[in-house]
């Protein structure tokens, strides 16, 4: 993996995401209940606070959970909920150590079927179906990981030319389109809720 991503909208953070499979997974894990840029800047912030150039699943899994939570809670916090997200990252790293020798890229490396890759992503702590499909779409659209049937396995997020998720963000213009789509979805959900009353 060595591509330029534009998810954090910060050159150093995006550079790490583009070369580090674990940073990309952690960014995706953090991408909830905070602005996307904040989430995807998280891996760079964590690496900096650990005094490292990259994230290391073995090192994070071996850290004391409370000390790791304190690290994420330092100002500015890595997430709106730094304690619970530290726990999730810790669990993710422990899972990667147990199942993939701590190497995040082994989750997808050599997998030749999109459904199998989706299944593997969904087994990761903190990755439900939607998050797994978005990450699968990101792998396929921007990181060159394209097992047979990956678009179908990613569902609507795999559609070419769509602007639904982080998988479709390649710069400021596409970011604006993805934001607009998300606002439309929120408005539609709110309208549906109101009509049910």
Coordinates of N, CA, C and O in Angstrom, one line a residue:
X1 N 0.9 -1.2 0.0 CA 0.0 0.0 0.0 C 0.9 1.2 0.0 O 1.7 1.4 0.9
X2 N 0.8 2.0 -1.0 CA 1.5 3.3 -1.0 C 0.8 4.2 -2.0 O 1.2 4.4 -3.1
X3 N -0.3 4.8 -1.5 CA -1.1 5.7 -2.4 C -1.3 7.0 -1.6 O -1.1 7.0 -0.4
X4 N -1.9 8.0 -2.2 CA -2.2 9.2 -1.5 C -3.7 9.2 -1.3 O -4.5 9.1 -2.2
X5 N -4.1 9.2 0.0 CA -5.5 9.3 0.3 C -5.8 10.8 0.7 O -4.8 11.5 1.0
X6 N -7.0 11.2 0.7 CA -7.4 12.6 1.1 C -8.6 12.5 2.1 O -9.5 13.3 2.0
X7 N -8.4 11.7 3.1 CA -9.5 11.5 4.0 C -9.4 12.4 5.2 O -10.4 12.9 5.7
X8 N -8.2 12.7 5.7 CA -8.0 13.6 6.8 C -7.9 15.0 6.4 O -8.0 15.9 7.2
X9 N -7.7 15.2 5.1 CA -7.5 16.6 4.6 C -6.3 17.2 5.3 O -6.3 18.4 5.5
X10 N -5.3 16.4 5.6 CA -4.1 16.9 6.3 C -3.0 16.0 5.6 O -3.0 14.8 5.7
X11 N -2.0 16.6 5.0 CA -1.0 15.9 4.3 C -0.3 14.8 5.1 O -0.1 13.7 4.6
X12 N 0.2 15.1 6.3 CA 0.9 14.1 7.1 C 0.0 12.9 7.5 O 0.4 11.7 7.4
X13 N -1.2 13.2 7.9 CA -2.2 12.2 8.3 C -2.6 11.3 7.1 O -2.6 10.1 7.2
X14 N -2.8 12.0 5.9 CA -3.2 11.3 4.7 C -2.1 10.4 4.2 O -2.3 9.3 3.7
X15 N -0.8 10.8 4.4 CA 0.3 10.1 3.9 C 0.4 8.8 4.7 O 0.6 7.7 4.1
X16 N 0.2 8.8 6.0 CA 0.2 7.6 6.9 C -0.9 6.7 6.5 O -0.7 5.5 6.3
X17 N -2.1 7.2 6.2 CA -3.3 6.4 5.8 C -3.0 5.6 4.5 O -3.4 4.5 4.3
X18 N -2.3 6.3 3.6 CA -2.0 5.7 2.3 C -0.9 4.6 2.3 O -0.9 3.8 1.4
X19 N -0.1 4.6 3.3 CA 1.0 3.6 3.3 C 0.8 2.6 4.5 O 1.5 1.6 4.5
X20 N -0.1 2.8 5.4 CA -0.2 1.9 6.5 C -1.6 1.3 6.6 O -2.6 1.9 6.9
X21 N -1.6 -0.1 6.3 CA -2.9 -0.7 6.4 C -3.6 -0.6 7.8 O -4.8 -0.4 7.9
X22 N -2.8 -0.7 8.9 CA -3.3 -0.5 10.2 C -3.9 0.9 10.4 O -5.0 1.0 11.0
X23 N -3.2 1.9 10.0 CA -3.7 3.3 10.1 C -5.0 3.4 9.4 O -6.0 4.0 9.9
X24 N -5.1 2.8 8.2 CA -6.4 2.9 7.5 C -7.5 2.3 8.2 O -8.6 2.8 8.3
X25 N -7.3 1.1 8.8 CA -8.3 0.4 9.6 C -8.7 1.2 10.8 O -9.9 1.3 11.1
X26 N -7.7 1.7 11.5 CA -8.0 2.5 12.7 C -8.8 3.7 12.4 O -9.7 4.1 13.1
X27 N -8.4 4.4 11.3 CA -9.2 5.6 10.9 C -10.6 5.2 10.6 O -11.5 6.0 11.0
X28 N -10.8 4.1 9.9 CA -12.2 3.7 9.6 C -12.9 3.4 10.9 O -14.1 3.7 11.1
X29 N -12.3 2.7 11.9 CA -12.9 2.4 13.2 C -13.3 3.7 13.9 O -14.4 3.8 14.5
X30 N -12.5 4.7 13.8 CA -12.7 6.0 14.5 C -13.8 6.8 13.8 O -14.4 7.8 14.4
X31 N -14.2 6.5 12.5 CA -15.1 7.3 11.8 C -16.6 7.0 12.2 O -17.3 6.4 11.5
X32 N -16.9 7.5 13.3 CA -18.3 7.5 13.8 C -18.5 8.6 14.9 O -17.6 8.8 15.7
X33 N -19.5 9.3 14.7 CA -19.9 10.3 15.7 C -18.9 11.5 15.8 O -19.0 12.3 16.8
X34 N -18.0 11.6 14.8 CA -17.2 12.8 14.7 C -17.0 13.1 13.2 O -17.2 12.2 12.4
X35 N -16.6 14.3 12.9 CA -16.3 14.6 11.5 C -15.3 13.7 10.9 O -14.3 13.3 11.6
X36 N -15.4 13.3 9.7 CA -14.6 12.4 9.0 C -13.1 12.8 9.1 O -12.2 11.9 9.4
X37 N -12.8 14.0 8.9 CA -11.4 14.5 8.9 C -10.8 14.2 10.3 O -9.6 13.8 10.4
X38 N -11.5 14.4 11.4 CA -11.1 14.2 12.7 C -10.8 12.8 12.9 O -9.7 12.4 13.5
X39 N -11.7 11.9 12.5 CA -11.5 10.4 12.6 C -10.2 10.0 11.9 O -9.4 9.3 12.5
X40 N -10.0 10.4 10.7 CA -8.9 9.9 9.9 C -7.6 10.6 10.2 O -6.5 10.1 9.8
X41 N -7.6 11.6 11.0 CA -6.4 12.3 11.5 C -5.9 11.5 12.7 O -4.8 11.6 13.1
X42 N -6.8 10.7 13.3 CA -6.5 10.0 14.6 C -5.3 9.1 14.5 O -4.5 9.2 15.4
X43 N -5.2 8.3 13.5 CA -4.0 7.4 13.4 C -2.7 8.1 13.5 O -1.7 7.7 14.2
X44 N -2.6 9.3 12.8 CA -1.3 10.1 12.8 C -1.1 10.6 14.2 O 0.0 10.6 14.7
X45 N -2.2 11.1 14.9 CA -2.1 11.6 16.2 C -1.6 10.5 17.2 O -0.7 10.8 18.0
X46 N -2.2 9.4 17.1 CA -1.8 8.2 18.0 C -0.3 7.9 17.7 O 0.4 7.7 18.7
X47 N 0.1 7.7 16.5 CA 1.5 7.4 16.2 C 2.4 8.5 16.7 O 3.4 8.1 17.4
X48 N 2.1 9.7 16.6 CA 2.9 10.8 17.1 C 3.0 10.7 18.6 O 4.1 10.9 19.2
X49 N 1.9 10.4 19.3 CA 1.9 10.3 20.8 C 2.7 9.1 21.3 O 3.2 9.1 22.4
X50 N 2.8 8.1 20.4 CA 3.6 6.9 20.7 C 5.0 7.1 20.3 O 5.8 6.2 20.6
X51 N 5.3 8.2 19.7 CA 6.7 8.5 19.3 C 7.1 7.6 18.2 O 8.3 7.2 18.0
X52 N 6.2 7.3 17.3 CA 6.4 6.3 16.2 C 6.1 6.9 14.8 O 5.3 7.9 14.8
X53 N 6.6 6.3 13.8 CA 6.3 6.7 12.4 C 5.1 6.0 11.9 O 4.5 6.4 10.8
X54 N 4.6 5.0 12.5 CA 3.5 4.1 12.1 C 2.8 3.5 13.3 O 3.4 3.5 14.4
X55 N 1.7 2.9 13.1 CA 1.0 2.2 14.2 C 1.5 0.7 14.1 O 1.7 0.2 13.1
X56 N 1.6 0.1 15.3 CA 2.1 -1.3 15.4 C 1.1 -2.0 16.3 O 0.9 -1.7 17.4
X57 N 0.4 -3.0 15.6 CA -0.6 -3.7 16.3 C -0.1 -4.5 17.6 O -0.7 -4.5 18.6
X58 N 1.1 -5.0 17.5 CA 1.7 -5.8 18.6 C 2.0 -4.8 19.8 O 1.6 -5.1 20.9
X59 N 2.5 -3.6 19.4 CA 2.8 -2.6 20.5 C 1.5 -2.1 21.2 O 1.4 -2.1 22.4
X60 N 0.5 -1.8 20.4 CA -0.8 -1.3 20.9 C -1.5 -2.4 21.7 O -2.0 -2.1 22.8
X61 N -1.5 -3.6 21.2 CA -2.1 -4.7 22.0 C -1.5 -5.0 23.3 O -2.1 -5.4 24.3
X62 N -0.2 -4.7 23.4 CA 0.6 -4.9 24.6 C 0.5 -3.8 25.6 O 0.8 -4.0 26.8
X63 N 0.0 -2.6 25.2 CA -0.2 -1.5 26.1 C -1.2 -1.7 27.2 O -2.2 -2.4 26.9
X64 N -1.0 -1.1 28.3 CA -2.0 -1.1 29.4 C -3.2 -0.3 28.8 O -3.1 0.8 28.4
X65 N -4.4 -0.9 28.8 CA -5.6 -0.3 28.3 C -5.9 1.1 28.9 O -6.3 2.0 28.1
X66 N -5.7 1.3 30.1 CA -5.9 2.6 30.8 C -4.9 3.6 30.3 O -5.3 4.8 30.1
X67 N -3.7 3.2 30.2 CA -2.6 4.1 29.7 C -2.9 4.5 28.2 O -2.7 5.7 27.9
X68 N -3.4 3.6 27.4 CA -3.7 3.9 26.0 C -4.9 4.8 26.0 O -4.9 5.8 25.2
X69 N -5.9 4.6 26.8 CA -7.1 5.5 26.9 C -6.6 6.9 27.3 O -7.1 7.9 26.7
X70 N -5.7 7.0 28.2 CA -5.2 8.3 28.6 C -4.5 9.0 27.5 O -4.6 10.2 27.3
X71 N -3.7 8.2 26.7 CA -3.0 8.8 25.5 C -4.0 9.4 24.5 O -3.8 10.4 24.0
X72 N -5.1 8.7 24.3 CA -6.1 9.2 23.3 C -6.9 10.3 23.9 O -7.5 11.1 23.1
X73 N -6.9 10.5 25.2 CA -7.7 11.5 25.9 C -6.9 12.8 26.0 O -7.5 13.9 26.3
X74 N -5.6 12.8 25.8 CA -4.8 14.0 25.9 C -5.4 15.1 24.9 O -5.9 14.7 23.9
X75 N -5.3 16.3 25.3 CA -5.9 17.4 24.5 C -5.0 17.7 23.3 O -3.7 17.7 23.5
X76 N -5.5 17.8 22.1 CA -6.8 17.6 21.7 C -7.1 16.1 21.6 O -6.2 15.3 21.1
X77 N -8.2 15.7 22.1 CA -8.6 14.2 22.2 C -8.7 13.7 20.7 O -9.0 14.4 19.8
X78 N -8.4 12.4 20.6 CA -8.4 11.8 19.3 C -9.8 11.6 18.8 O -10.0 11.5 17.6
X79 N -10.8 11.5 19.7 CA -12.2 11.3 19.4 C -13.1 11.9 20.4 O -12.6 12.2 21.5
X80 N -14.3 12.1 20.1 CA -15.3 12.6 21.1 C -15.4 11.7 22.3 O -15.6 12.1 23.4
X81 N -15.2 10.4 22.0 CA -15.3 9.4 23.1 C -13.9 8.6 23.1 O -13.8 7.5 22.8
X82 N -12.9 9.3 23.6 CA -11.5 8.7 23.5 C -11.4 7.4 24.3 O -10.7 6.5 23.9
X83 N -12.0 7.3 25.5 CA -11.9 6.1 26.3 C -12.5 4.9 25.6 O -11.8 3.9 25.5
X84 N -13.7 5.0 25.1 CA -14.3 3.8 24.5 C -13.6 3.5 23.2 O -13.5 2.3 22.8
X85 N -13.2 4.5 22.4 CA -12.5 4.3 21.1 C -11.1 3.7 21.4 O -10.7 2.8 20.6
X86 N -10.5 4.1 22.5 CA -9.2 3.4 22.8 C -9.4 1.9 23.0 O -8.6 1.1 22.6
X87 N -10.5 1.6 23.7 CA -10.8 0.2 24.0 C -11.0 -0.6 22.7 O -10.6 -1.7 22.5
X88 N -11.7 0.1 21.7 CA -12.0 -0.6 20.5 C -10.7 -0.8 19.6 O -10.5 -1.8 19.0
X89 N -9.9 0.2 19.6 CA -8.6 0.1 18.9 C -7.7 -1.0 19.5 O -7.1 -1.8 18.8
X90 N -7.7 -1.0 20.8 CA -7.0 -2.0 21.6 C -7.5 -3.4 21.2 O -6.7 -4.3 20.9
X91 N -8.8 -3.6 21.2 CA -9.4 -4.9 20.8 C -9.1 -5.3 19.4 O -8.8 -6.4 19.1
X92 N -9.1 -4.3 18.5 CA -8.8 -4.5 17.1 C -7.4 -5.0 16.9 O -7.1 -6.0 16.3
X93 N -6.4 -4.3 17.6 CA -5.0 -4.7 17.6 C -4.8 -6.1 18.2 O -4.0 -6.9 17.6
X94 N -5.5 -6.4 19.3 CA -5.3 -7.7 19.9 C -5.9 -8.8 18.9 O -5.2 -9.9 18.7
X95 N -7.0 -8.5 18.2 CA -7.5 -9.5 17.2 C -6.6 -9.7 16.1 O -6.3 -10.8 15.6
X96 N -6.0 -8.6 15.6 CA -5.0 -8.7 14.5 C -3.8 -9.5 14.9 O -3.3 -10.3 14.1
X97 N -3.3 -9.3 16.1 CA -2.2 -10.1 16.6 C -2.5 -11.6 16.7 O -1.8 -12.4 16.2
X98 N -3.7 -11.9 17.2 CA -4.2 -13.3 17.4 C -4.4 -14.0 16.0 O -4.1 -15.1 15.9
X99 N -5.0 -13.3 15.1 CA -5.5 -13.9 13.9 C -4.6 -13.6 12.6 O -4.6 -14.4 11.7
X100 N -3.9 -12.5 12.6 CA -3.1 -12.1 11.4 C -1.7 -11.7 11.7 O -1.1 -10.9 11.0
X101 N -1.1 -12.2 12.8 CA 0.3 -11.9 13.2 C 0.5 -10.4 13.3 O 1.6 -9.9 13.1
X102 N -0.6 -9.7 13.7 CA -0.4 -8.2 13.8 C -0.4 -7.4 12.5 O -0.2 -6.2 12.6
X103 N -0.5 -8.1 11.4 CA -0.4 -7.4 10.1 C -1.8 -7.2 9.5 O -2.4 -8.1 8.9
X104 N -2.2 -6.0 9.5 CA -3.5 -5.6 9.1 C -3.8 -6.0 7.6 O -4.8 -6.4 7.2
X105 N -2.7 -5.9 6.8 CA -2.9 -6.2 5.3 C -3.2 -7.6 5.1 O -3.8 -8.0 4.0
X106 N -2.9 -8.5 6.0 CA -3.2 -9.9 5.8 C -4.7 -10.2 5.9 O -5.2 -11.3 5.5
X107 N -5.5 -9.2 6.4 CA -7.0 -9.3 6.4 C -7.4 -9.5 4.9 O -8.4 -10.2 4.6
X108 N -6.8 -8.7 4.0 CA -7.2 -8.8 2.6 C -6.2 -9.3 1.6 O -6.6 -9.7 0.5
X109 N -5.0 -9.5 2.0 CA -3.9 -9.9 1.1 C -4.2 -11.4 0.7 O -4.4 -12.3 1.5
X110 N -4.2 -11.6 -0.6 CA -4.4 -13.0 -1.2 C -5.9 -13.5 -1.2 O -6.2 -14.6 -1.6
X111 N -6.8 -12.6 -0.7 CA -8.2 -13.0 -0.7 C -8.7 -12.7 -2.1 O -8.6 -11.6 -2.7
X112 N -9.3 -13.8 -2.8 CA -9.7 -13.6 -4.2 C -11.3 -13.5 -4.4 O -11.7 -13.5 -5.5
X113 N -12.0 -13.4 -3.2 CA -13.5 -13.4 -3.3 C -14.0 -12.2 -2.5 O -13.6 -12.1 -1.3
X114 N -14.8 -11.3 -3.1 CA -15.3 -10.2 -2.4 C -16.1 -10.5 -1.1 O -16.0 -9.9 -0.1
X115 N -16.9 -11.6 -1.2 CA -17.8 -12.0 -0.1 C -16.9 -12.4 1.1 O -17.2 -12.2 2.2
X116 N -15.8 -13.2 0.8 CA -14.9 -13.7 1.8 C -14.2 -12.5 2.5 O -14.1 -12.4 3.7
X117 N -13.8 -11.5 1.7 CA -13.2 -10.3 2.3 C -14.2 -9.5 3.1 O -13.8 -9.1 4.2
X118 N -15.4 -9.4 2.7 CA -16.4 -8.7 3.5 C -16.6 -9.5 4.8 O -16.6 -8.9 5.9
X119 N -16.6 -10.8 4.8 CA -16.8 -11.6 6.0 C -15.6 -11.4 6.9 O -15.8 -11.2 8.1
X120 N -14.4 -11.3 6.4 CA -13.2 -11.1 7.2 C -13.3 -9.7 7.9 O -12.9 -9.6 9.1
X121 N -13.7 -8.7 7.1 CA -13.8 -7.4 7.7 C -14.8 -7.3 8.8 O -14.6 -6.6 9.8
X122 N -16.0 -8.0 8.6 CA -17.0 -8.0 9.6 C -16.6 -8.7 10.9 O -17.2 -8.4 11.9
X123 N -15.6 -9.5 10.8 CA -15.2 -10.2 12.0 C -14.3 -9.3 12.8 O -14.0 -9.6 14.0
X124 N -13.8 -8.2 12.3 CA -12.9 -7.3 13.0 C -13.7 -6.6 14.1 O -14.8 -6.2 13.9
X125 N -13.2 -6.5 15.3 CA -13.9 -5.8 16.4 C -14.2 -4.4 15.9 O -13.3 -3.7 15.4
X126 N -15.5 -4.0 16.2 CA -15.9 -2.6 15.8 C -16.3 -2.4 14.4 O -16.7 -1.3 14.0
X127 N -16.3 -3.5 13.6 CA -16.7 -3.4 12.2 C -18.0 -4.1 12.0 O -18.0 -5.4 11.9
X128 N -19.1 -3.4 11.9 CA -20.4 -4.0 11.5 C -20.5 -4.1 10.0 O -19.5 -3.8 9.3
X129 N -21.6 -4.5 9.5 CA -21.7 -4.7 8.0 C -21.5 -3.4 7.2 O -20.7 -3.4 6.2
X130 N -22.1 -2.3 7.6 CA -21.9 -1.1 6.9 C -20.5 -0.6 6.9 O -19.9 -0.2 5.8
X131 N -19.8 -0.6 8.0 CA -18.4 -0.1 8.1 C -17.5 -1.1 7.3 O -16.6 -0.6 6.6
X132 N -17.8 -2.4 7.3 CA -17.0 -3.3 6.5 C -17.2 -3.1 5.0 O -16.3 -3.2 4.3
X133 N -18.5 -2.8 4.6 CA -18.7 -2.5 3.2 C -18.0 -1.3 2.7 O -17.5 -1.2 1.6
X134 N -18.1 -0.2 3.6 CA -17.4 1.0 3.2 C -15.9 0.8 3.1 O -15.3 1.3 2.1
X135 N -15.3 0.1 4.0 CA -13.9 -0.2 4.0 C -13.5 -1.0 2.8 O -12.5 -0.8 2.1
X136 N -14.4 -2.0 2.4 CA -14.2 -2.8 1.3 C -14.2 -2.0 0.0 O -13.3 -2.1 -0.9
X137 N -15.1 -1.0 0.0 CA -15.2 -0.1 -1.2 C -13.9 0.8 -1.3 O -13.4 1.0 -2.3
X138 N -13.4 1.2 -0.1 CA -12.2 2.0 -0.1 C -11.0 1.2 -0.6 O -10.2 1.7 -1.4
X139 N -10.9 0.0 -0.2 CA -9.9 -0.9 -0.7 C -9.9 -1.1 -2.2 O -8.9 -1.0 -2.9
X140 N -11.2 -1.3 -2.7 CA -11.3 -1.5 -4.1 C -11.1 -0.2 -5.0 O -10.4 -0.2 -6.0
X141 N -11.7 0.8 -4.5 CA -11.7 2.1 -5.3 C -10.4 2.8 -5.3 O -10.0 3.5 -6.2
X142 N -9.7 2.8 -4.1 CA -8.5 3.6 -4.0 C -7.2 2.9 -3.6 O -6.2 3.4 -3.8
X143 N -7.3 1.7 -3.1 CA -6.1 1.0 -2.7 C -5.8 -0.2 -3.5 O -4.9 -1.0 -3.2
X144 N -6.5 -0.4 -4.6 CA -6.1 -1.5 -5.6 C -6.4 -2.9 -5.1 O -5.9 -3.8 -5.7
X145 N -7.2 -3.1 -4.1 CA -7.5 -4.4 -3.6 C -8.9 -4.8 -4.2 O -9.9 -4.3 -3.8
X146 N -8.9 -5.6 -5.3 CA -10.1 -5.9 -6.0 C -10.4 -7.3 -6.3 O -10.3 -7.8 -7.4
X147 N -10.7 -8.1 -5.2 CA -11.0 -9.5 -5.4 C -12.3 -9.6 -6.3 O -13.1 -8.7 -6.3
X148 N -12.5 -10.7 -6.9 CA -13.7 -10.9 -7.7 C -14.9 -10.7 -6.9 O -15.0 -11.2 -5.8
X149 N -15.9 -9.9 -7.4 CA -17.1 -9.6 -6.7 C -17.0 -8.6 -5.6 O -18.0 -8.4 -4.8
X150 N -15.9 -7.8 -5.6 CA -15.8 -6.8 -4.5 C -16.9 -5.7 -4.6 O -17.4 -5.3 -3.5
X151 N -17.2 -5.3 -5.8 CA -18.2 -4.2 -5.9 C -19.6 -4.7 -5.3 O -20.3 -4.0 -4.6
X152 N -19.9 -5.9 -5.7 CA -21.2 -6.5 -5.2 C -21.2 -6.6 -3.7 O -22.2 -6.3 -3.0
X153 N -20.1 -7.1 -3.2 CA -20.0 -7.3 -1.7 C -20.0 -6.0 -1.0 O -20.6 -5.9 0.1
X154 N -19.5 -4.9 -1.6 CA -19.5 -3.6 -0.9 C -20.9 -3.0 -1.1 O -21.1 -1.9 -0.5
X155 N -21.8 -3.6 -1.8 CA -23.2 -3.0 -1.9 C -23.1 -1.7 -2.6 O -22.3 -1.4 -3.5
X156 N -24.0 -0.8 -2.2 CA -24.1 0.5 -2.9 C -22.8 1.3 -2.8 O -22.5 2.1 -3.7
X157 N -22.0 1.0 -1.8 CA -20.7 1.8 -1.6 C -19.7 1.4 -2.7 O -18.8 2.2 -3.0
X158 N -19.9 0.3 -3.3 CA -19.0 -0.2 -4.4 C -19.3 0.4 -5.8 O -18.6 0.2 -6.7
X159 N -20.5 1.0 -5.9 CA -20.9 1.5 -7.2 C -19.9 2.6 -7.7 O -19.6 3.5 -7.0
X160 N -19.5 2.4 -9.0 CA -18.6 3.4 -9.6 C -19.4 4.8 -9.7 O -20.6 4.8 -10.0
X161 N -18.6 5.8 -9.5 CA -19.2 7.2 -9.7 C -20.2 7.6 -8.6 O -20.8 8.6 -8.8
X162 N -20.2 6.9 -7.5 CA -21.1 7.3 -6.4 C -20.4 8.2 -5.4 O -19.1 8.1 -5.4
X163 N -21.1 8.9 -4.7 CA -20.5 9.8 -3.6 C -21.2 9.5 -2.3 O -21.8 10.4 -1.8
X164 N -21.0 8.3 -1.8 CA -21.7 7.9 -0.6 C -20.9 7.9 0.7 O -21.4 7.9 1.7
X165 N -19.6 7.7 0.5 CA -18.8 7.4 1.7 C -17.3 7.8 1.5 O -16.9 8.3 0.4
X166 N -16.5 7.6 2.5 CA -15.1 7.9 2.5 C -14.4 7.2 1.3 O -13.4 7.7 0.8
X167 N -15.0 6.1 0.8 CA -14.4 5.4 -0.3 C -14.4 6.2 -1.6 O -13.6 6.0 -2.5
X168 N -15.2 7.3 -1.6 CA -15.3 8.1 -2.8 C -14.6 9.4 -2.7 O -14.7 10.3 -3.6
X169 N -13.9 9.7 -1.6 CA -13.3 11.0 -1.4 C -11.9 11.0 -1.9 O -11.0 10.2 -1.4
X170 N -11.6 11.8 -2.9 CA -10.3 11.9 -3.5 C -9.8 13.3 -3.5 O -8.7 13.6 -4.0
X171 N -10.6 14.2 -2.9 CA -10.2 15.6 -2.8 C -11.3 16.5 -2.3 O -12.4 15.9 -2.0
X172 N -11.1 17.8 -2.3 CA -12.2 18.7 -1.7 C -13.5 18.6 -2.4 O -14.6 18.6 -1.8
X173 N -13.5 18.5 -3.8 CA -14.8 18.5 -4.5 C -15.6 17.2 -4.2 O -16.8 17.3 -3.9
X174 N -14.9 16.0 -4.2 CA -15.7 14.8 -3.9 C -16.1 14.8 -2.4 O -17.2 14.3 -2.1
X175 N -15.3 15.4 -1.5 CA -15.7 15.5 -0.1 C -17.0 16.3 0.0 O -17.9 15.9 0.7
X176 N -17.1 17.4 -0.7 CA -18.4 18.2 -0.7 C -19.5 17.3 -1.2 O -20.6 17.4 -0.6
X177 N -19.3 16.5 -2.2 CA -20.4 15.7 -2.7 C -20.8 14.6 -1.7 O -22.0 14.3 -1.6
X178 N -19.9 14.0 -1.1 CA -20.2 13.0 -0.1 C -20.9 13.6 1.1 O -21.9 13.0 1.6
X179 N -20.5 14.8 1.5 CA -21.2 15.5 2.6 C -22.6 15.8 2.2 O -23.6 15.6 3.0
X180 N -22.8 16.2 1.0 CA -24.2 16.6 0.5 C -25.1 15.3 0.5 O -26.2 15.3 1.0
X181 N -24.5 14.2 0.1 CA -25.2 12.9 0.1 C -25.6 12.5 1.5 O -26.8 12.1 1.8
X182 N -24.7 12.6 2.5 CA -25.0 12.3 3.8 C -26.1 13.2 4.4 O -26.9 12.7 5.2
X183 N -26.1 14.4 4.1 CA -27.1 15.4 4.6 C -28.5 15.0 4.0 O -29.5 15.0 4.7
X184 N -28.5 14.6 2.7 CA -29.7 14.2 2.1 C -30.3 12.9 2.8 O -31.5 12.8 3.1
X185 N -29.4 12.0 3.1 CA -29.8 10.7 3.8 C -30.4 11.0 5.2 O -31.4 10.5 5.6
X186 N -29.7 12.0 5.9 CA -30.2 12.3 7.3 C -31.5 13.0 7.2 O -32.4 12.7 8.0
X187 N -31.7 13.9 6.2 CA -33.0 14.6 6.1 C -34.1 13.6 5.7 O -35.2 13.7 6.2
X188 N -33.8 12.6 4.8 CA -34.8 11.6 4.5 C -35.2 10.8 5.6 O -36.3 10.5 5.8
X189 N -34.2 10.4 6.5 CA -34.5 9.6 7.6 C -35.3 10.4 8.7 O -36.2 9.8 9.2
X190 N -35.0 11.6 8.8 CA -35.8 12.5 9.7 C -37.2 12.7 9.2 O -38.1 12.6 10.0
X191 N -37.4 12.8 7.9 CA -38.7 13.0 7.4 C -39.5 11.7 7.5 O -40.7 11.7 7.9
X192 N -38.9 10.6 7.3 CA -39.5 9.3 7.5 C -40.0 9.1 8.9 O -41.1 8.5 9.2
X193 N -39.2 9.5 9.9 CA -39.5 9.4 11.3 C -40.7 10.2 11.6 O -41.6 9.8 12.4
X194 N -40.7 11.5 11.1 CA -41.8 12.4 11.3 C -43.2 11.9 10.8 O -44.2 12.0 11.4
X195 N -43.1 11.2 9.6 CA -44.4 10.7 9.0 C -44.9 9.5 9.8 O -46.1 9.3 9.7
X196 N -44.0 8.8 10.5 CA -44.5 7.6 11.2 C -45.3 8.0 12.5 O -46.0 7.2 13.0
X197 N -45.1 9.2 13.0 CA -45.8 9.6 14.2 C -47.3 9.7 14.1 O -47.8 10.1 13.1

